[in-house]
XYZ file of C-alpha atoms in Angstrom:
471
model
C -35.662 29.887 -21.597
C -33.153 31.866 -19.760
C -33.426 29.440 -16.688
C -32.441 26.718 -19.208
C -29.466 28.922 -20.269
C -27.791 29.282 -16.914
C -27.977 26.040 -16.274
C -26.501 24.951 -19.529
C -23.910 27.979 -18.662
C -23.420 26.545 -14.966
C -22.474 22.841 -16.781
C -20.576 23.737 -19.283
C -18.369 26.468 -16.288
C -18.028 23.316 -14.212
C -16.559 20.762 -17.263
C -14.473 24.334 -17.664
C -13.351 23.571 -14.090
C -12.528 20.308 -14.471
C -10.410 20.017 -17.658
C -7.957 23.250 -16.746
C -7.833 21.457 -12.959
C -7.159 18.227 -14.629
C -5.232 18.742 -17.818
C -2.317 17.158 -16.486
C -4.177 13.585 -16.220
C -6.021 13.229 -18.676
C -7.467 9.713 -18.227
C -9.481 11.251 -14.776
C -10.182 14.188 -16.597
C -12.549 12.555 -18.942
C -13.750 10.059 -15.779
C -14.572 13.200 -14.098
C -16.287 14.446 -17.254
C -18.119 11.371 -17.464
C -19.180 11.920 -13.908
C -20.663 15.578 -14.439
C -22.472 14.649 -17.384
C -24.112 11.863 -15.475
C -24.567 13.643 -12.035
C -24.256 17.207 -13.007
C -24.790 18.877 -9.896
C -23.432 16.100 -7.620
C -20.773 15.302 -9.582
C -19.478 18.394 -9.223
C -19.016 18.350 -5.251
C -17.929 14.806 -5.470
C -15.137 16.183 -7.724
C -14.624 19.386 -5.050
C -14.309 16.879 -2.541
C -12.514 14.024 -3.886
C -10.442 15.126 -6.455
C -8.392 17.774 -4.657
C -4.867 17.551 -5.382
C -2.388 16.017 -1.786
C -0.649 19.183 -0.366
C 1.104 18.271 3.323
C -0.906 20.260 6.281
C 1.045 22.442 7.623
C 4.008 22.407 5.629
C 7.185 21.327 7.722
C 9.067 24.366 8.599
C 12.667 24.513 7.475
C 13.669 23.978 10.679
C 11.793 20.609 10.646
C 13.178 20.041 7.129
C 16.661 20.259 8.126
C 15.734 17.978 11.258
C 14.436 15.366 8.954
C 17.404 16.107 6.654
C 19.979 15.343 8.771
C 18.555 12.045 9.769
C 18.253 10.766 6.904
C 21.732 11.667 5.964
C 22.691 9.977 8.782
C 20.884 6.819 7.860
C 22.113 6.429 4.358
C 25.462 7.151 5.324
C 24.901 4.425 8.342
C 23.194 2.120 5.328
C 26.139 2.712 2.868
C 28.789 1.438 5.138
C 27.512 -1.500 5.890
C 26.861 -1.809 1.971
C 30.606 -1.170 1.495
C 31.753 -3.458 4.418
C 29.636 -6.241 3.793
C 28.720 -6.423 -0.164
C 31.573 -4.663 -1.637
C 31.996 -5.360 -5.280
C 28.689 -7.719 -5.385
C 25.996 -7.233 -8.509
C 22.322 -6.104 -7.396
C 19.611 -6.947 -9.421
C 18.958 -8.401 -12.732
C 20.175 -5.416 -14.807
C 22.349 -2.513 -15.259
C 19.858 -0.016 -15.678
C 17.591 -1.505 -13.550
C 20.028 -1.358 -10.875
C 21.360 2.501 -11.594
C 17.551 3.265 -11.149
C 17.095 1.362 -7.804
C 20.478 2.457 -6.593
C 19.553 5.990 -6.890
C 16.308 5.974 -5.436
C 17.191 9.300 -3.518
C 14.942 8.077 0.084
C 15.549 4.397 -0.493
C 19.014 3.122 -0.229
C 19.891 -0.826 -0.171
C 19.955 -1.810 2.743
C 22.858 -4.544 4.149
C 22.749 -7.312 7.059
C 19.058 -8.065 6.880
C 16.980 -11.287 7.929
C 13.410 -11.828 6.800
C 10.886 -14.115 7.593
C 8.032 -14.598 5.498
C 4.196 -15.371 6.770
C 1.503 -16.110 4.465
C -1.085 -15.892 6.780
C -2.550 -14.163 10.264
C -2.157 -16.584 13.024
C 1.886 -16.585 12.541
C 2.660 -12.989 11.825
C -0.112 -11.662 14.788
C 1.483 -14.522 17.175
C 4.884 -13.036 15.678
C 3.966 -9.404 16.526
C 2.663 -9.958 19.386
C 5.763 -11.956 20.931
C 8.192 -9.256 19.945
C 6.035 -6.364 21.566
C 5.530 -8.472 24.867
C 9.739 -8.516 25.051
C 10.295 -4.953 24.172
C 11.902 -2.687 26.310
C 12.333 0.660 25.564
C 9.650 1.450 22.482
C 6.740 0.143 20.870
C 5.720 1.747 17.691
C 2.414 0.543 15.385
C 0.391 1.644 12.569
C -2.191 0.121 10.179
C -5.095 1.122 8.088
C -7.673 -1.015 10.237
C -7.799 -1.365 13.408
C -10.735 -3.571 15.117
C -11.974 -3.901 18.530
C -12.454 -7.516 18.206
C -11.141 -10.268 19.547
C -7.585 -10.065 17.773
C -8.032 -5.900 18.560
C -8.329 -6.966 22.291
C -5.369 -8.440 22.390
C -2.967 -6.174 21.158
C -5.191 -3.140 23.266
C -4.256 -5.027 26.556
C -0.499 -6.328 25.385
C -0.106 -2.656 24.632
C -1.387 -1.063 28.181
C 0.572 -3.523 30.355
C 3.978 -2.801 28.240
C 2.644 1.170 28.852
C 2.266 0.677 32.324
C 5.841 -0.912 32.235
C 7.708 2.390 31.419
C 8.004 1.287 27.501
C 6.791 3.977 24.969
C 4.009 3.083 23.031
C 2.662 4.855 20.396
C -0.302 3.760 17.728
C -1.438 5.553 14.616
C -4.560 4.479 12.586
C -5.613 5.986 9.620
C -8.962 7.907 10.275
C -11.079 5.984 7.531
C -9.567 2.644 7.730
C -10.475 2.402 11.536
C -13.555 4.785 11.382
C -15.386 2.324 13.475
C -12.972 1.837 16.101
C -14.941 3.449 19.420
C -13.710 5.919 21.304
C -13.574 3.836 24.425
C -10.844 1.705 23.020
C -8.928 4.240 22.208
C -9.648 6.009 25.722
C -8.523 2.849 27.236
C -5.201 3.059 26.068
C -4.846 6.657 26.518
C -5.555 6.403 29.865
C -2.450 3.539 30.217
C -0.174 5.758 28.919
C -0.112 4.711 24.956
C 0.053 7.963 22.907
C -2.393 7.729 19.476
C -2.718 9.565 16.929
C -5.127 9.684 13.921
C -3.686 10.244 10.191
C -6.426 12.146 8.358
C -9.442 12.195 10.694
C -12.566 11.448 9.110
C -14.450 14.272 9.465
C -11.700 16.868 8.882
C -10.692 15.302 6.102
C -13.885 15.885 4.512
C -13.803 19.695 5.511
C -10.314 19.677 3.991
C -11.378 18.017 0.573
C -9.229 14.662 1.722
C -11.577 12.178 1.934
C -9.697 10.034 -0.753
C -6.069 9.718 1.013
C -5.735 7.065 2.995
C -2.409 5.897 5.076
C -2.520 2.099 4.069
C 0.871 1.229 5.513
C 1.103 -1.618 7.629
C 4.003 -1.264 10.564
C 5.333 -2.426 13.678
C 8.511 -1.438 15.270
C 9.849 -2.688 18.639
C 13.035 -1.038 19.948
C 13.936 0.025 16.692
C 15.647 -3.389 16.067
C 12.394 -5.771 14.600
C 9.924 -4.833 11.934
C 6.837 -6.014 10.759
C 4.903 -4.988 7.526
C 2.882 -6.587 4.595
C -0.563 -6.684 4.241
C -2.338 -7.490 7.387
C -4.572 -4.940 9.117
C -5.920 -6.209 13.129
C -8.698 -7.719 12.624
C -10.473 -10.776 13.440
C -11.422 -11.260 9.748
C -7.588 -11.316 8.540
C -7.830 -14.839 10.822
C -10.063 -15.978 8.343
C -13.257 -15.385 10.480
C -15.165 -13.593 8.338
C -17.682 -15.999 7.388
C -18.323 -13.898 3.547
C -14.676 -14.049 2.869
C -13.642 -17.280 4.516
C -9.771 -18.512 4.852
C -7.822 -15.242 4.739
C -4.236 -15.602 2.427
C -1.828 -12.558 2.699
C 1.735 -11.881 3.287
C 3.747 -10.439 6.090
C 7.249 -9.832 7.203
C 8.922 -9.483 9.985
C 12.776 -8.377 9.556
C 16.089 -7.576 11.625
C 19.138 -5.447 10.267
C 19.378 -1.998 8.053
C 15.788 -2.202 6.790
C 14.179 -1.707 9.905
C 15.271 1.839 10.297
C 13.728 2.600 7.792
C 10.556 1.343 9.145
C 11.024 3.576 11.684
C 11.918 6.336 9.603
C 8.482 6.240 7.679
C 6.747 5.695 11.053
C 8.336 8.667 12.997
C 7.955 11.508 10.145
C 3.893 9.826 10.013
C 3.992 10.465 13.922
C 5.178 13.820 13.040
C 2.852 14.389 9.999
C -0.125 13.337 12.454
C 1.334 15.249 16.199
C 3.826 17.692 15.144
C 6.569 15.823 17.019
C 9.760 15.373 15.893
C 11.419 12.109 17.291
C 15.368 12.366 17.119
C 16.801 10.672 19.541
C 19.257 8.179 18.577
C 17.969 5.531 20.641
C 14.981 5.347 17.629
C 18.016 4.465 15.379
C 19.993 2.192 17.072
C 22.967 0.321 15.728
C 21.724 -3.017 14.008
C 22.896 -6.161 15.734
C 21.467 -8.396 12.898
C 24.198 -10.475 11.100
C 21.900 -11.627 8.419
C 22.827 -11.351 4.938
C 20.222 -9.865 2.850
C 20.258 -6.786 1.091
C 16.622 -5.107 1.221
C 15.255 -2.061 -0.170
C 12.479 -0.497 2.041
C 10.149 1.572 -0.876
C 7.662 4.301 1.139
C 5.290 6.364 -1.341
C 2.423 8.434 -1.350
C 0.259 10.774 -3.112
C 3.533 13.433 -3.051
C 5.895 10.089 -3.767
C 5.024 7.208 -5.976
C 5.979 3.956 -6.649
C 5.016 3.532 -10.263
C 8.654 4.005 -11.817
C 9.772 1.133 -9.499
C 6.814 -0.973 -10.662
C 6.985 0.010 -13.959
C 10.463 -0.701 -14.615
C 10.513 -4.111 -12.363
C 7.905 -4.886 -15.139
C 10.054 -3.786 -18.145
C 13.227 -5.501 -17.765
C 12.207 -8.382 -17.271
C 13.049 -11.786 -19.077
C 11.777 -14.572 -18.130
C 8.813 -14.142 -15.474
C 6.507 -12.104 -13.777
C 4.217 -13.406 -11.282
C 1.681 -11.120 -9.387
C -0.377 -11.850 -6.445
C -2.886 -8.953 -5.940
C -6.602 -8.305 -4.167
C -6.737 -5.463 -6.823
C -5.640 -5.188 -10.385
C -7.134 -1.743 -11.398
C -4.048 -0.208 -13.846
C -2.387 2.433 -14.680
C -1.944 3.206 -18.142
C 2.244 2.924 -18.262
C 1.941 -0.502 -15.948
C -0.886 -1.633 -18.383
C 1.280 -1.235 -21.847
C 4.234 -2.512 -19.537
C 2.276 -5.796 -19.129
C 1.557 -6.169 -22.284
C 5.051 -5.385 -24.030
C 6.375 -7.897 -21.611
C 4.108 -10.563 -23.725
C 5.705 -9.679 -26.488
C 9.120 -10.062 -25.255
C 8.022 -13.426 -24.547
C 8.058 -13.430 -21.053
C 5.904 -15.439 -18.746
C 2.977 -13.015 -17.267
C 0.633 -14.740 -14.247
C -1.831 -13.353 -12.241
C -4.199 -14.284 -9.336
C -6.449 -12.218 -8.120
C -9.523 -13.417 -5.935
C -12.142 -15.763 -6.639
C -14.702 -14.094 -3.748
C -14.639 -10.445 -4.418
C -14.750 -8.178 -1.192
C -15.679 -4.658 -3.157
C -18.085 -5.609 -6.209
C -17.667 -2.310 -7.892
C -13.823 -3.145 -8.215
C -13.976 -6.283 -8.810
C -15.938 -5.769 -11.830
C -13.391 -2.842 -12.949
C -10.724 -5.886 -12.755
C -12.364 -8.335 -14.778
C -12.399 -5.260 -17.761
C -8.272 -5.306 -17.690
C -8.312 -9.055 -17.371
C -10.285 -9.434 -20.675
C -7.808 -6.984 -22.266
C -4.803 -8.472 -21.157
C -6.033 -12.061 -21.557
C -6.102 -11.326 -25.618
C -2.299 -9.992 -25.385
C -1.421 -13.365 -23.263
C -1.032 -12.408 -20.285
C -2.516 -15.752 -17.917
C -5.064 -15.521 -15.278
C -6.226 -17.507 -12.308
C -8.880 -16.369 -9.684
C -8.373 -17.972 -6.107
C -10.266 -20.178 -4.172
C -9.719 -21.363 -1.058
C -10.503 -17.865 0.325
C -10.031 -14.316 -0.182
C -6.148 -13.391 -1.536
C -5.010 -10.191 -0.118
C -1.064 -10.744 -0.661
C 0.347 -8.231 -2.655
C 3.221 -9.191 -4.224
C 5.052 -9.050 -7.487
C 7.799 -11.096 -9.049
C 10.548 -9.562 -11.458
C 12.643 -12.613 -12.392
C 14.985 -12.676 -9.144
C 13.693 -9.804 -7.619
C 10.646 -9.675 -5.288
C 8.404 -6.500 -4.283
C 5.772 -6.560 -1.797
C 3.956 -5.041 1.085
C 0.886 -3.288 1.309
C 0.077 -1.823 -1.859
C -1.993 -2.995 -4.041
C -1.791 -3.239 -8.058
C -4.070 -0.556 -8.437
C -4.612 2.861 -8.654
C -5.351 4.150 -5.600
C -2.043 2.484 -4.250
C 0.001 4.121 -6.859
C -1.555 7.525 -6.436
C -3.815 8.439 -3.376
C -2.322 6.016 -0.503
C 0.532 6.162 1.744
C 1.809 2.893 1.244
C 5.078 0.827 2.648
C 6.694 -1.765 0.333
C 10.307 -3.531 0.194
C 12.344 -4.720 -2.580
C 13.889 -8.731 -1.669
C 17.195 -9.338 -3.705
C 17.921 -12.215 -1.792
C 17.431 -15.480 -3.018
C 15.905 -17.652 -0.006
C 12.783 -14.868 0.448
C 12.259 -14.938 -3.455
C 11.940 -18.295 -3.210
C 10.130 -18.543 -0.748
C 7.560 -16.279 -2.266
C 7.766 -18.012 -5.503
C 6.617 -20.936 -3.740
C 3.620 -19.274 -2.312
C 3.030 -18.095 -5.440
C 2.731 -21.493 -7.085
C 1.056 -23.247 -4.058
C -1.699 -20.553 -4.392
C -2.019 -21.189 -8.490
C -2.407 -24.999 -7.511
C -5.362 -23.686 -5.322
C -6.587 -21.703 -7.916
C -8.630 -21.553 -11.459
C -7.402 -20.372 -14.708
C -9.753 -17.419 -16.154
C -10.475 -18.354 -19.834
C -11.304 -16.051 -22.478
C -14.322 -18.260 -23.307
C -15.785 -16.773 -19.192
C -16.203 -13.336 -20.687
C -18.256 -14.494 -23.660
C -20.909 -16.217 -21.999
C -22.069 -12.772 -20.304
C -25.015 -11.783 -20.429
C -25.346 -7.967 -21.526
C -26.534 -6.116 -18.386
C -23.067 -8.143 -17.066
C -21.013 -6.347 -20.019
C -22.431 -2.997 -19.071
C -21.808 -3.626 -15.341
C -18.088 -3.526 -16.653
C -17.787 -0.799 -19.247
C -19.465 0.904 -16.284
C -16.589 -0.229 -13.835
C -13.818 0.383 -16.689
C -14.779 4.112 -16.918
C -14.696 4.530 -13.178
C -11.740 2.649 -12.506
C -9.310 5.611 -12.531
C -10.710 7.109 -9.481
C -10.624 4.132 -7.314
């Protein structure tokens, strides 16, 4: 008997644990709960391990803070300028408050003089990339989540250590999970050329540190601090389309001259920094913008210590007449959830696609439980099907927001992710037109779907539903 006592003691000390560590969110608190109940011992170092709260290793000093201060003084002052010189007196966005919220994002000013060009899939933006870093000269700065050495990985490796062997700084960061199959001879192969790497949250320390759920998802290429490209591609052969699962690969990309791209850089250099302790100051990172365009674009970085979710929320919210999302994922948060559905009642045009051919099963599933929901409240659903959709992109009326999150979770929360706002009217277009090309390759979900399921099927998703806050 008293053997069955401590261990009833030792369960009920770790749900204990878990509810005072967790009180502040309480929708993982009961997941976690849920977890422990059904794994009691194993749930509990799965929660050790995965549920530890983001803290920045090491802490900048203050003398790195000010450093990092000062730029970015420098760049919004540089950004509001051009604002004032080139926009002065012109309405942003589709509402007052919506606009006083944007304005003020405190590390995201509108930015002035921009030109963007749109991809919507991996031959153009990779042949796009890879023409701007062959005619750099002085830097070359990348980082995805994936990096492959494939065909497509090959390329950029040797692009990269002849522009190295030129005299132009290179330097690569890959997150450590994302690319945890990339060998060390590719990498070895570039350091030996003269491209500096580094690795944002290694995979094995991040285990020992209780990180093995961040991930740095952003998607970025800089070259001479005067292009840009991010969006959703990773390097990989598969976002070709040559994966023969997943088939025809649809996503979106940008590449983009003028204001935004320092802040491209921005992001990239204090990730450098996060990753090698280096701080990067030197003006010729920043230079002055030649680009003539005229967009105004809002470059949107977050991460576990800075989310996204007001932005989403409120592009969501004050809305009027439409809102069309493109999205692999569509795992919710509980604000962007009853967002969605008060939009429905404001009688305001809600469309989804999300894919046809799942990549992650588990998640999948999860999505189909919020697609049932909001399907009752009106919201209309199509699932793709020429191929896998990874674009990630949502439409607020006249505004566009996209890059490399995802409409899920783990985007909002546990990933460092790298978005823009578009106000202008030729790239919202332009996406709205993907947008509908992709519903005409698409089929609408139908409430009828979920009732012909058979029941281990409608466990499979309560299952996925209960899980779904800790993907």
């Amino acid at each position: 008997m008293i053997w069955i006592a401590l261990v009833l003691l030792l369960f009920i000390l770790q749900m204990a644990f878990v509810i005072f560590s967790e009180y502040q969110r309480p929708n993982k608190t009961v997941v976690w709960l849920i977890v422990l109940y059904i794994f009691p011992i194993i749930g509990f170092l799965l929660y050790l391990f995965l549920a530890k709260e983001y803290m920045c290793s090491p802490a900048p000093s203050q003398e790195q803070n000010r450093e990092w201060n000062r730029i970015k003084a420098d760049l919004m002052e540089r950004c509001r300028q051009r604002i004032r010189k080139n926009h002065h007196g012109e309405t942003i966005g589709q509402d007052d408050d919506l606009h006083a919220l944007l304005s003020g994002i405190p590390v995201a000013p509108i930015t002035a003089c921009n030109e963007t060009m749109v991809f919507s899939e991996g031959e153009g933006a990779f042949e796009a990339m890879l023409s701007s870093i062959a005619a750099s000269e002085h830097h070359i700065h990348i980082e995805f989540y994936i990096i492959r050495d494939d065909r497509l990985g090959t390329r950029f490796e040797q692009l990269l250590i002849r522009k190295a062997q030129e005299g132009v700084h290179v330097r690569l960061l890959f997150d450590g999970i994302g690319s945890r199959q990339l060998g060390k001879t590719f990498l070895k192969r570039l350091r030996d050329a003269g491209v500096e790497t580094g690795c944002f949250f290694p995979l094995l320390a991040s285990f020992m540190n209780k990180r093995i759920n961040y991930r740095n998802h952003r998607k970025i290429v800089v070259v001479d601090g005067k292009t840009g490209f991010f969006g959703g591609l990773n390097i990989g052969d598969e976002y070709l389309g040559e994966d023969p699962k997943l088939g025809y690969w649809r996503d979106t990309h940008f590449s983009i001259k003028g204001d935004a791209v320092l802040w491209l850089q921005f992001t990239f250099l204090t990730d450098w920094h996060r990753v090698t302790g280096q701080i990067i100051a030197d003006s010729a990172y920043y230079p002055i913008q030649e680009s003539q365009g005229k967009e105004l674009v809002q470059v949107v970085k977050s991460g576990p210590d800075e989310t996204m979710l007001e932005i989403i929320f409120s592009l969501i919210v004050t809305a009027k007449k439409r809102i069309l999302i493109e999205t692999p994922y569509f795992i919710l948060e509980p604000g962007v959830f009853l967002a969605l559905k008060t939009a429905i009642l404001r009688g305001v045009d809600v469309h989804v696609i999300i894919p046809g051919v799942p990549d992650k099963h588990l998640v999948y599933t999860a999505t189909l439980s919020y697609v049932q929901e909001l399907l009752r409240a009106g919201v209309r659903f199509y699932s793709y099907q020429k191929g896998f959709i990874h674009a990630k992109v949502i439409i607020s009326d006249d505004l566009a927001f996209s890059g490399s999150a995802n409409m899920d979770i783990r985007s909002f929360c546990n990933q460092f992710e790298i978005n823009a706002l578009f106000y202008d009217g030729k790239v919202v277009n332009r996406l709205v037109d993907d947008f509908y090309r992709d519903l005409g390759e698409s089929e609408e979900i139908l409430q009828s779907k979920f009732e012909k399921r058979n029941a281990l099927q409608k466990m499979q998703v309560v299952f996925a539903r209960l899980l779904s806050p800790l993907f």
